[in-house]
Coordinates of C-alpha atoms in Angstrom, one line a residue:
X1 CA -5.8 30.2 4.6
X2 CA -9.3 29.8 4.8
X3 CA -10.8 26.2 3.9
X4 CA -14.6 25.6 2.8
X5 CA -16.8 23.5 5.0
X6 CA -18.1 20.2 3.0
X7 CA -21.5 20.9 4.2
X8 CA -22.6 18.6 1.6
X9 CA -21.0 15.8 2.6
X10 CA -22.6 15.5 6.4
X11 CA -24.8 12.5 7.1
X12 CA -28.2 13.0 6.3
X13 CA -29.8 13.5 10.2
X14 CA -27.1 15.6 11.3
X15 CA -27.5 18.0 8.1
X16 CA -31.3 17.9 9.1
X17 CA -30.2 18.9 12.9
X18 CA -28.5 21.8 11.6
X19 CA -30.1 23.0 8.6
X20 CA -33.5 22.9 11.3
X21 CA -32.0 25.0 14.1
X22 CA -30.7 28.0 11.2
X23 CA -32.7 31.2 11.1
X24 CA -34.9 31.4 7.9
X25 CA -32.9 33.5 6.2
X26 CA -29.8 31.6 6.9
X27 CA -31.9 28.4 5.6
X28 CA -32.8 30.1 2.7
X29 CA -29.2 31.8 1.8
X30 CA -27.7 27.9 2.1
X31 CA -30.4 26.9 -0.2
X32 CA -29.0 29.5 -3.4
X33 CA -25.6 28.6 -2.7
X34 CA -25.8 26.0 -5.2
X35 CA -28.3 23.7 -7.6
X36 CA -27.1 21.0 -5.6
X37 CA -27.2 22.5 -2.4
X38 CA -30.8 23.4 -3.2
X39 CA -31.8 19.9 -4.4
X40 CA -30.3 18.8 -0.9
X41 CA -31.8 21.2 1.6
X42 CA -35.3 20.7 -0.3
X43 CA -34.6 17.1 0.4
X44 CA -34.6 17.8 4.2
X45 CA -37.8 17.5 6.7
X46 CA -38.1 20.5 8.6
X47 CA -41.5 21.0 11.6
X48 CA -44.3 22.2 10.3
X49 CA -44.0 25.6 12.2
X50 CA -44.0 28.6 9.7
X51 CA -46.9 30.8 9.6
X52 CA -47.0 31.8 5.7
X53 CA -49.3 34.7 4.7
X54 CA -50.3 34.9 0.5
X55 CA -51.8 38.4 -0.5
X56 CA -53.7 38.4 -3.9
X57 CA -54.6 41.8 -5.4
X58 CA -55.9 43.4 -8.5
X59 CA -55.8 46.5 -10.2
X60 CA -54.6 49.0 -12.7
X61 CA -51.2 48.5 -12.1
X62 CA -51.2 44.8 -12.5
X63 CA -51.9 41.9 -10.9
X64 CA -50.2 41.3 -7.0
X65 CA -48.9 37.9 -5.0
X66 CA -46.8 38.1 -2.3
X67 CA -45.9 35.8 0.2
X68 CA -44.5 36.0 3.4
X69 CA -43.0 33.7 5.6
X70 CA -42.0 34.2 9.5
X71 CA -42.0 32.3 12.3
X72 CA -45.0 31.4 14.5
X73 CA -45.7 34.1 16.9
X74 CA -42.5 36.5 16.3
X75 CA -42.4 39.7 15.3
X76 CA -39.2 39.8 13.3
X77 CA -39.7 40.6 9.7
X78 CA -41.1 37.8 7.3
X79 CA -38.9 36.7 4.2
X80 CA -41.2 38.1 1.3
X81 CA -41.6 36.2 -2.1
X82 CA -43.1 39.0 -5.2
X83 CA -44.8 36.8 -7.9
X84 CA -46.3 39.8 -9.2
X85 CA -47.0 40.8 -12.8
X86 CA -47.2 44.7 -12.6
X87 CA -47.9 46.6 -16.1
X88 CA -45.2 49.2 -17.1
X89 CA -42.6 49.9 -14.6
X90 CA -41.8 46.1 -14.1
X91 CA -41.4 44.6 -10.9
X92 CA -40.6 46.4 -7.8
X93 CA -37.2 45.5 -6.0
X94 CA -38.5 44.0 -2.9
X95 CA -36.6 42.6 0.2
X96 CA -35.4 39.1 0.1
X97 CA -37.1 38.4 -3.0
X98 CA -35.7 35.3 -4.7
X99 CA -35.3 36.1 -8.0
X100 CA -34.8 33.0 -9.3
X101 CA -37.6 31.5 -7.7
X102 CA -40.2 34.5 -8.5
X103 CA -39.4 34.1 -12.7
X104 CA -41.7 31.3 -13.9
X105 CA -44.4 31.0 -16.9
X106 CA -47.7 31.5 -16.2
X107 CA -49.9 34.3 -14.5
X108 CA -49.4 35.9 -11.1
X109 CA -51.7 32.6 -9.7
X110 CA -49.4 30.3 -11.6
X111 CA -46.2 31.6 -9.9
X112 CA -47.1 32.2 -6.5
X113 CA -48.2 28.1 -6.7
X114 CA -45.2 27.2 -8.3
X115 CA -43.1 29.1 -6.0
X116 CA -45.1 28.0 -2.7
X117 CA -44.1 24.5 -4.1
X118 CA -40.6 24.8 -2.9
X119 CA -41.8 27.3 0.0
X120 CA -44.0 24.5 1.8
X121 CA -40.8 22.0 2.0
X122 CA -38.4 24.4 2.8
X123 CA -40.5 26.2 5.0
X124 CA -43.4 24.3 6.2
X125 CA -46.1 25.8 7.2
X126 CA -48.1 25.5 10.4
X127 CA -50.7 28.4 9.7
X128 CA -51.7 29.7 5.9
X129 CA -53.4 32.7 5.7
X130 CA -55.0 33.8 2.1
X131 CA -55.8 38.0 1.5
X132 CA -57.7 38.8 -0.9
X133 CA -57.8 42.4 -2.1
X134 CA -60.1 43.4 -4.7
X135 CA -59.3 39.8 -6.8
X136 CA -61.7 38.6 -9.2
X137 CA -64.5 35.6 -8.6
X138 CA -62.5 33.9 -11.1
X139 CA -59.3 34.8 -9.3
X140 CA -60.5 33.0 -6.0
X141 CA -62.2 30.3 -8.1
X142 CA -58.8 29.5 -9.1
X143 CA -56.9 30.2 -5.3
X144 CA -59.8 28.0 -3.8
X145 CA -59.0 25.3 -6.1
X146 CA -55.5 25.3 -6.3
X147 CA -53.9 22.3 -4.0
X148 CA -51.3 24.1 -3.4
X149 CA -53.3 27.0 -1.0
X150 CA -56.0 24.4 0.0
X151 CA -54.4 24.1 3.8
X152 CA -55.3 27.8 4.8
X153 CA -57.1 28.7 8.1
X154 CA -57.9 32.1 6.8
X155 CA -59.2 34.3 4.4
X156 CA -59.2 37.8 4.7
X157 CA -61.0 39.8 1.8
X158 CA -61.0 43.7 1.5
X159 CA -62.3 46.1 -1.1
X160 CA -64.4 44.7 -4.3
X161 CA -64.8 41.4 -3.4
X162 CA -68.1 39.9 -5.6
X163 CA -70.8 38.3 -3.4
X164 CA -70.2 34.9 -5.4
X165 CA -66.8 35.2 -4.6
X166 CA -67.7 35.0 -0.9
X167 CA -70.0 32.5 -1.3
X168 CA -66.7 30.4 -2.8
X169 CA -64.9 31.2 0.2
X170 CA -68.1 30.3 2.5
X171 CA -68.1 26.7 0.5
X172 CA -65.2 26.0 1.9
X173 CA -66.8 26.6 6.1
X174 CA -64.8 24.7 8.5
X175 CA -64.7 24.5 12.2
X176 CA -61.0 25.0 12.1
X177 CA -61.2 28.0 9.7
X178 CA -61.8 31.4 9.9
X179 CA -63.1 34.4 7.6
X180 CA -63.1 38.3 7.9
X181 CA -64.7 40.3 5.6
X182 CA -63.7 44.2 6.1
X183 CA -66.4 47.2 6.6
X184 CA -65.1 47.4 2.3
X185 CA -66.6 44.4 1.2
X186 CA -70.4 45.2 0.4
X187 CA -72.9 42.2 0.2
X188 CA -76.8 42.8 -0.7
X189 CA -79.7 42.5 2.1
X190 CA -80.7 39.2 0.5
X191 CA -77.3 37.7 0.8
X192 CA -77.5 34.3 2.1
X193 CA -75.3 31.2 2.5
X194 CA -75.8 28.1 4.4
X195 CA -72.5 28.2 5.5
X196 CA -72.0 31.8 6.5
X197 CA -71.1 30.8 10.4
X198 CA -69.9 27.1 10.0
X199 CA -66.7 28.9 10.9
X200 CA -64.6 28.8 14.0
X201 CA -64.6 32.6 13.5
X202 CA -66.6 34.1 11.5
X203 CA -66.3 38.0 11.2
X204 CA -68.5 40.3 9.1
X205 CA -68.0 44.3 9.4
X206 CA -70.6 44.7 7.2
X207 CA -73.5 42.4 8.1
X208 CA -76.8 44.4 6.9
X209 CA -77.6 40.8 5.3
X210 CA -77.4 38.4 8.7
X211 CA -80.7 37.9 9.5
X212 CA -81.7 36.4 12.9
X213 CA -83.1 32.8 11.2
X214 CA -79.3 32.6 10.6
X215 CA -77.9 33.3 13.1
X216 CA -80.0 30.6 15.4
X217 CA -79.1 28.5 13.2
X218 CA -75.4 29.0 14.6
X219 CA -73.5 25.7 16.4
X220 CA -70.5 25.1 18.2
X221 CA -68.4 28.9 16.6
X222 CA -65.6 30.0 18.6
X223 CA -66.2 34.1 18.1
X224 CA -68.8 35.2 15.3
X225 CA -68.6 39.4 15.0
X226 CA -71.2 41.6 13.3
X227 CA -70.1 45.0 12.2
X228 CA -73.2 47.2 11.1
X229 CA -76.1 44.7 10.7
X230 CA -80.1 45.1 10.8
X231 CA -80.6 43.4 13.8
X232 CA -82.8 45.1 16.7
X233 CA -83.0 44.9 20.5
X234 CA -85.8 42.3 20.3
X235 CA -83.4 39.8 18.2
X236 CA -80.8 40.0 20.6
X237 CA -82.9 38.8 23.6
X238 CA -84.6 36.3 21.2
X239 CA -80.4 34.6 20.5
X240 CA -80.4 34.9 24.8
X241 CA -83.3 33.0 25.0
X242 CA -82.1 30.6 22.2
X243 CA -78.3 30.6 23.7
X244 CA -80.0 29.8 27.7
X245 CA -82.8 26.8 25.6
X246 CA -80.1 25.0 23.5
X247 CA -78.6 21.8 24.4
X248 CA -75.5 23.2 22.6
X249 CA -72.7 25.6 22.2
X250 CA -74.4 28.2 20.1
X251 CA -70.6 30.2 20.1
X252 CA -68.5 31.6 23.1
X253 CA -68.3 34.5 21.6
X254 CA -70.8 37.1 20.2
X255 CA -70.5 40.6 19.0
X256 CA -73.1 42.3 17.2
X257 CA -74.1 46.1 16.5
X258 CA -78.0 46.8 17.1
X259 CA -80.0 49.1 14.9
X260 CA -81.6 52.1 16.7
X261 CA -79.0 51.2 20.3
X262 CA -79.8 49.0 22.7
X263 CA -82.7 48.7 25.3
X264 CA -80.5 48.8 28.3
X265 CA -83.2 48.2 30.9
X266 CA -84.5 45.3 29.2
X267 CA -81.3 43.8 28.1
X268 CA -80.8 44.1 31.7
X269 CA -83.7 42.1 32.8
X270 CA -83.0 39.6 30.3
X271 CA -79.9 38.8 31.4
X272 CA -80.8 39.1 35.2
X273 CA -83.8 36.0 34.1
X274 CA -80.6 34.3 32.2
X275 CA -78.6 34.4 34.9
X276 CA -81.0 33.5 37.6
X277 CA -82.1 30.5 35.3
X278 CA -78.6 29.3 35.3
X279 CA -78.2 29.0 38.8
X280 CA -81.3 27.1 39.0
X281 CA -79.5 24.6 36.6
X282 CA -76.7 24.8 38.8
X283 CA -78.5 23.9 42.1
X284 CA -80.9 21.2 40.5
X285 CA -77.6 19.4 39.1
X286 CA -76.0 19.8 42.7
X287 CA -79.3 18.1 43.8
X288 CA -78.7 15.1 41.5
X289 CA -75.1 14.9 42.5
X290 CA -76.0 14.6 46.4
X291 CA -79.1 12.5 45.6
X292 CA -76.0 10.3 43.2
X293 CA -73.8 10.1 46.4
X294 CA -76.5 9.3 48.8
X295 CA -77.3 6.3 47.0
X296 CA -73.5 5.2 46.5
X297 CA -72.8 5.4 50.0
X298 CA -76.4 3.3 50.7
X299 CA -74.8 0.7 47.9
X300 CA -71.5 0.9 49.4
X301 CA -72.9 0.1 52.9
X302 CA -75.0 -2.9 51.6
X303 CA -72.3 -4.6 50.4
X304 CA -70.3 -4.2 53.4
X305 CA -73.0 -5.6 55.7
X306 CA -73.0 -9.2 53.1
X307 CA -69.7 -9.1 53.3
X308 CA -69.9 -9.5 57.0

């Protein structure tokens, strides 16, 4: 005769223990046995070590939020959330889609906050990452703002994706955050924000805008990428010259696409100067170092002989 495990009635750490070392869908599949099982796992602190993934779209066929939830760095597949409002047909039977979570008031914003709500404690997240697919300005207005989305590292943005809506994203620059904006997403020649690579990375497939003022204006970036941009040979040896001058980290990474190919010979010589300036750096701080532990070892002597 099979008996039911009181699962419920396990001291509070040792619930934690195992509730923690469950797979996600395991975690989550406890979670619906019951209201008060719910109310009790929710209760529970788990790592923060989820990466969760939120894709917003627009279109005919309605209005899209998903969100996905897997483990940091596995491949195995995510537990998807659909808080989408499609027009017609209804929603799509998806995957591990919670039903009961996914059936709240409000638009498809309002749902995928109110159902990240209980995402976040029972999956906490280590890594947010926000896609935006041909949403709105007011749409991202609203994302941006929401508190519930305001711990992303990411925003990737595809398709028709307003100018002022990146300029919302680019308010929100960080050194810890990053932004990709697809060869899709089409910004004027006069585009311009302050804040266009305050980014760790900052990638931009279709740069036509970046002008060389802004980028040598760039400090401490991890990787900034330019997809098609205006930029000539001349402006790339002007950022080497600014990259060798700087007291700085301009970035440790740069990839750009020149207008009308690259100079090879001259990029060549360029970075032949660059490279021989650096190793006069290198030998006049060797010079300092042995001129440092000359005078040391005269010091160290000196005291020696008073002490005698």
């Amino acid at each position: 005769m099979a008996t039911s495990f009181p699962i419920q009635k396990l001291p509070y750490l040792v619930l934690n223990k195992a509730v923690g070392l469950m797979a996600n869908i395991e975690r989550l599949s406890l979670l619906l046995t019951s209201k008060k099982t719910e109310s009790l796992v929710l209760s529970l602190k788990f790592p923060n070590d989820k990466d969760h993934t939120i894709y917003f779209a627009e279109g005919s066929c309605g209005f899209m939020a998903s969100i996905l939830v897997s483990d940091h760095g596995e491949n195995a597949t995510p537990i998807k959330f659909d808080c989408s409002l499609r027009n017609g047909a209804g929603r799509n039977e998806e995957m591990n889609v919670i039903q009961k979570w996914c059936d709240v008031e409000g638009d498809f914003i309002k749902r995928a906050q109110t159902i990240y709500t209980k995402i976040q404690k029972l999956f906490p997240v280590s890594g947010l990452s926000l896609r935006l697919n041909n949403v709105s300005t007011e749409s991202v207005e609203r994302i941006l703002a929401a508190p519930e989305f305001n711990n992303w590292w990411e925003v990737y943005t595809s398709l028709n994706i307003q100018p002022d809506a990146i300029k919302l994203i680019m308010d929100h620059a960080s050194p810890q955050r990053r932004i990709v904006c697809d060869s899709e997403v089409k910004l004027p020649i006069d585009f311009c924000h302050p804040k266009a690579f305050d980014f760790k990375v900052a990638k931009y497939f279709e740069a036509t805008w970046a002008s060389l003022d802004q980028l040598l204006a760039i400090r401490y970036a991890d990787v900034i990428g330019l997809g098609q941009t205006r930029l000539r040979c001349d402006d790339v040896n002007v950022l080497l010259h600014k990259f060798l001058e700087t007291g700085y980290q301009m970035c440790n990474e740069l990839e750009i696409s020149v207008t009308g190919g690259i100079d090879v010979n001259a990029l060549t010589e360029d970075l032949l100067t660059f490279k021989e300036e650096m190793n006069a750096g290198e030998m006049r701080q060797m010079e300092i170092e042995q001129v440092e532990r000359e005078i040391n070892e005269a010091e160290q002597a000196l005291m020696a002989a008073m002490a005698e």
